[in-house]
Amino acid sequence: MKISMIVAYGKNWKIGINNQMPWHIPEDFKNFKAITSGHHILMGRKTFESILSISAKHSSSGVGKPLPNRTSLVLTRGEFKHDDVYTFSDVQEAFNFARANAEEELFIIGGANIYETLFPYVDKMYLSEVDYDGEADAYLKEIDFSTWDLTEQKDYDAILNEDGSVKTPAWKFKVWIKKD
C-alpha cells in the first residue's frame, strides 16, 4: 500500500488557523476531492471535527458528516467515537485496517501533528503551495525536498475581485515521489 500525504500550505509552512484553512481555493478543493475519492483518508481528531463543522454549515439538517466517497480513519489519543468513521489510537492499526480493506493508496490529510508524526511513512506527496502570508496557528514541518523527485507541477494565477483585492491567491500544485 502506498502512503501519500495531501496538504495545502502557505508561506513559512502555514496550514491553518483556528482549525480551519486560512484561504478558500475552490479549484484546490476539487483537486483534493478528485485525488482522494474512493480511498481511505487518515486524519487526526481535530481535523475530522473541522470537517464536521464545515459540512454542518452546508447541510440543510445542520448536522456535519464525513467527506463523501471516502473511508475516514481518525487517529485519536482519547475515547473519541463517531458512527461514520473508524477510530484508532495506534497508527499501525490504521495502516493494517486500510491494507485489510485492499486500499492501494492511503491519504494522510492532517492536521499538523499527524503530518509530522506520519511523514516518515510517506511515499508520495500532493502539495498545494499557496501564496499566503497571513495569520496562522498551525504549521507543517519544513520539508527537505532533496530526497524527493518532482513528477508534476501546475501553476495557478491569483483571481482578483473587481476592486483589485485578492479573491483567490495564486498557488502551485506539485506531486513529489520519494527517491529510492
GROMACS .gro file of C-alpha atoms in nm:
model
  180
    1MET     CA    1   0.000   0.000   0.000
    2LYS     CA    2   0.128   0.343  -0.092
    3ILE     CA    3   0.105   0.608   0.180
    4SER     CA    4   0.050   0.959   0.047
    5MET     CA    5   0.022   1.298   0.208
    6ILE     CA    6  -0.203   1.568   0.067
    7VAL     CA    7  -0.176   1.919   0.208
    8ALA     CA    8  -0.209   2.286   0.117
    9TYR     CA    9   0.033   2.526   0.281
   10GLY     CA   10   0.121   2.893   0.265
   11LYS     CA   11   0.446   3.078   0.314
   12ASN     CA   12   0.652   2.967   0.614
   13TRP     CA   13   0.468   2.632   0.603
   14LYS     CA   14   0.137   2.777   0.733
   15ILE     CA   15  -0.153   2.530   0.711
   16GLY     CA   16  -0.428   2.657   0.938
   17ILE     CA   17  -0.579   2.895   1.187
   18ASN     CA   18  -0.847   2.807   1.443
   19ASN     CA   19  -0.873   2.454   1.296
   20GLN     CA   20  -0.959   2.592   0.952
   21MET     CA   21  -0.765   2.660   0.635
   22PRO     CA   22  -0.683   3.031   0.613
   23TRP     CA   23  -0.773   3.055   0.242
   24HIS     CA   24  -1.053   2.941   0.013
   25ILE     CA   25  -0.944   2.794  -0.322
   26PRO     CA   26  -1.234   2.610  -0.491
   27GLU     CA   27  -1.008   2.456  -0.757
   28ASP     CA   28  -0.784   2.307  -0.487
   29PHE     CA   29  -1.089   2.157  -0.311
   30LYS     CA   30  -1.196   2.000  -0.643
   31ASN     CA   31  -0.845   1.864  -0.688
   32PHE     CA   32  -0.846   1.719  -0.334
   33LYS     CA   33  -1.182   1.554  -0.399
   34ALA     CA   34  -1.071   1.403  -0.731
   35ILE     CA   35  -0.748   1.265  -0.583
   36THR     CA   36  -0.889   1.123  -0.258
   37SER     CA   37  -1.233   0.997  -0.368
   38GLY     CA   38  -1.266   0.622  -0.340
   39HIS     CA   39  -0.976   0.596  -0.096
   40HIS     CA   40  -0.914   0.573   0.277
   41ILE     CA   41  -0.820   0.907   0.434
   42LEU     CA   42  -0.633   0.927   0.764
   43MET     CA   43  -0.656   1.230   0.990
   44GLY     CA   44  -0.640   1.346   1.348
   45ARG     CA   45  -0.948   1.410   1.559
   46LYS     CA   46  -0.930   1.791   1.530
   47THR     CA   47  -0.913   1.771   1.151
   48PHE     CA   48  -1.215   1.541   1.149
   49GLU     CA   49  -1.407   1.778   1.378
   50SER     CA   50  -1.328   2.071   1.146
   51ILE     CA   51  -1.465   1.868   0.851
   52LEU     CA   52  -1.785   1.803   1.050
   53SER     CA   53  -1.812   2.174   1.134
   54ILE     CA   54  -1.773   2.282   0.771
   55SER     CA   55  -2.017   2.022   0.638
   56ALA     CA   56  -2.275   2.116   0.904
   57LYS     CA   57  -2.274   2.475   0.776
   58HIS     CA   58  -2.361   2.349   0.427
   59SER     CA   59  -2.618   2.091   0.538
   60SER     CA   60  -2.992   2.155   0.547
   61SER     CA   61  -3.008   1.944   0.865
   62GLY     CA   62  -2.721   2.132   1.028
   63VAL     CA   63  -2.551   1.802   1.100
   64GLY     CA   64  -2.195   1.751   0.981
   65LYS     CA   65  -2.084   1.438   0.800
   66PRO     CA   66  -1.751   1.287   0.695
   67LEU     CA   67  -1.624   1.354   0.344
   68PRO     CA   68  -1.833   1.151   0.097
   69ASN     CA   69  -1.695   0.866  -0.116
   70ARG     CA   70  -1.403   0.810   0.120
   71THR     CA   71  -1.339   0.584   0.417
   72SER     CA   72  -1.243   0.809   0.708
   73LEU     CA   73  -0.987   0.686   0.959
   74VAL     CA   74  -0.932   0.904   1.267
   75LEU     CA   75  -0.628   0.884   1.493
   76THR     CA   76  -0.704   0.990   1.848
   77ARG     CA   77  -0.542   0.968   2.190
   78GLY     CA   78  -0.876   0.982   2.368
   79GLU     CA   79  -1.203   0.794   2.366
   80PHE     CA   80  -1.342   0.974   2.059
   81LYS     CA   81  -1.607   0.778   1.867
   82HIS     CA   82  -1.826   0.863   1.569
   83ASP     CA   83  -2.067   0.631   1.387
   84ASP     CA   84  -1.944   0.717   1.036
   85VAL     CA   85  -1.568   0.675   1.085
   86TYR     CA   86  -1.315   0.424   1.211
   87THR     CA   87  -1.109   0.541   1.508
   88PHE     CA   88  -0.762   0.422   1.607
   89SER     CA   89  -0.520   0.504   1.885
   90ASP     CA   90  -0.229   0.339   1.703
   91VAL     CA   91  -0.111   0.431   1.353
   92GLN     CA   92  -0.011   0.074   1.267
   93GLU     CA   93  -0.367  -0.040   1.343
   94ALA     CA   94  -0.496   0.224   1.100
   95PHE     CA   95  -0.246   0.114   0.832
   96ASN     CA   96  -0.339  -0.252   0.887
   97PHE     CA   97  -0.709  -0.170   0.859
   98ALA     CA   98  -0.654   0.005   0.524
   99ARG     CA   99  -0.440  -0.284   0.396
  100ALA     CA  100  -0.701  -0.539   0.508
  101ASN     CA  101  -0.957  -0.346   0.303
  102ALA     CA  102  -0.739  -0.366  -0.010
  103GLU     CA  103  -0.650   0.004  -0.010
  104GLU     CA  104  -0.384   0.081  -0.271
  105GLU     CA  105  -0.315   0.442  -0.168
  106LEU     CA  106  -0.389   0.574   0.181
  107PHE     CA  107  -0.406   0.954   0.212
  108ILE     CA  108  -0.288   1.144   0.518
  109ILE     CA  109  -0.494   1.466   0.530
  110GLY     CA  110  -0.388   1.637   0.853
  111GLY     CA  111  -0.352   1.810   1.086
  112ALA     CA  112  -0.007   1.939   1.171
  113ASN     CA  113   0.077   1.677   1.436
  114ILE     CA  114  -0.043   1.393   1.213
  115TYR     CA  115   0.164   1.517   0.918
  116GLU     CA  116   0.475   1.541   1.135
  117THR     CA  117   0.425   1.204   1.306
  118LEU     CA  118   0.346   1.012   0.988
  119PHE     CA  119   0.588   1.185   0.749
  120PRO     CA  120   0.848   0.904   0.776
  121TYR     CA  121   0.592   0.663   0.623
  122VAL     CA  122   0.507   0.886   0.325
  123ASP     CA  123   0.591   0.762  -0.028
  124LYS     CA  124   0.417   1.037  -0.226
  125MET     CA  125   0.318   1.398  -0.159
  126TYR     CA  126   0.043   1.603  -0.322
  127LEU     CA  127   0.128   1.960  -0.224
  128SER     CA  128  -0.060   2.282  -0.290
  129GLU     CA  129   0.175   2.576  -0.231
  130VAL     CA  130  -0.042   2.881  -0.166
  131ASP     CA  131   0.075   3.242  -0.194
  132TYR     CA  132  -0.047   3.323   0.157
  133ASP     CA  133   0.144   3.501   0.431
  134GLY     CA  134  -0.136   3.595   0.671
  135GLU     CA  135  -0.219   3.465   1.018
  136ALA     CA  136  -0.175   3.102   1.116
  137ASP     CA  137  -0.151   2.890   1.428
  138ALA     CA  138  -0.076   2.554   1.263
  139TYR     CA  139   0.234   2.480   1.060
  140LEU     CA  140   0.370   2.199   0.850
  141LYS     CA  141   0.720   2.095   0.944
  142GLU     CA  142   0.962   2.217   0.676
  143ILE     CA  143   1.021   1.953   0.409
  144ASP     CA  144   1.368   1.870   0.278
  145PHE     CA  145   1.298   1.811  -0.091
  146SER     CA  146   1.646   1.667  -0.162
  147THR     CA  147   1.512   1.314  -0.108
  148TRP     CA  148   1.211   1.364  -0.337
  149ASP     CA  149   1.153   1.381  -0.714
  150LEU     CA  150   0.908   1.636  -0.853
  151THR     CA  151   0.686   1.450  -1.101
  152GLU     CA  152   0.410   1.703  -1.170
  153GLN     CA  153   0.354   2.077  -1.135
  154LYS     CA  154   0.072   2.309  -1.234
  155ASP     CA  155   0.068   2.682  -1.159
  156TYR     CA  156  -0.249   2.881  -1.092
  157ASP     CA  157  -0.276   3.260  -1.106
  158ALA     CA  158  -0.448   3.466  -0.840
  159ILE     CA  159  -0.810   3.560  -0.902
  160LEU     CA  160  -0.889   3.921  -0.820
  161ASN     CA  161  -1.209   4.093  -0.715
  162GLU     CA  162  -1.335   4.392  -0.914
  163ASP     CA  163  -1.166   4.627  -0.666
  164GLY     CA  164  -0.830   4.456  -0.723
  165SER     CA  165  -0.820   4.272  -0.391
  166VAL     CA  166  -0.730   3.903  -0.393
  167LYS     CA  167  -1.030   3.672  -0.412
  168THR     CA  168  -0.825   3.354  -0.455
  169PRO     CA  169  -0.448   3.356  -0.401
  170ALA     CA  170  -0.203   3.223  -0.658
  171TRP     CA  171  -0.096   2.865  -0.591
  172LYS     CA  172   0.102   2.575  -0.732
  173PHE     CA  173   0.005   2.210  -0.725
  174LYS     CA  174   0.302   1.972  -0.709
  175VAL     CA  175   0.337   1.596  -0.685
  176TRP     CA  176   0.654   1.454  -0.529
  177ILE     CA  177   0.767   1.090  -0.508
  178LYS     CA  178   1.025   0.968  -0.258
  179LYS     CA  179   1.357   0.879  -0.422
  180ASP     CA  180   1.463   0.516  -0.399
   0.00000   0.00000   0.00000
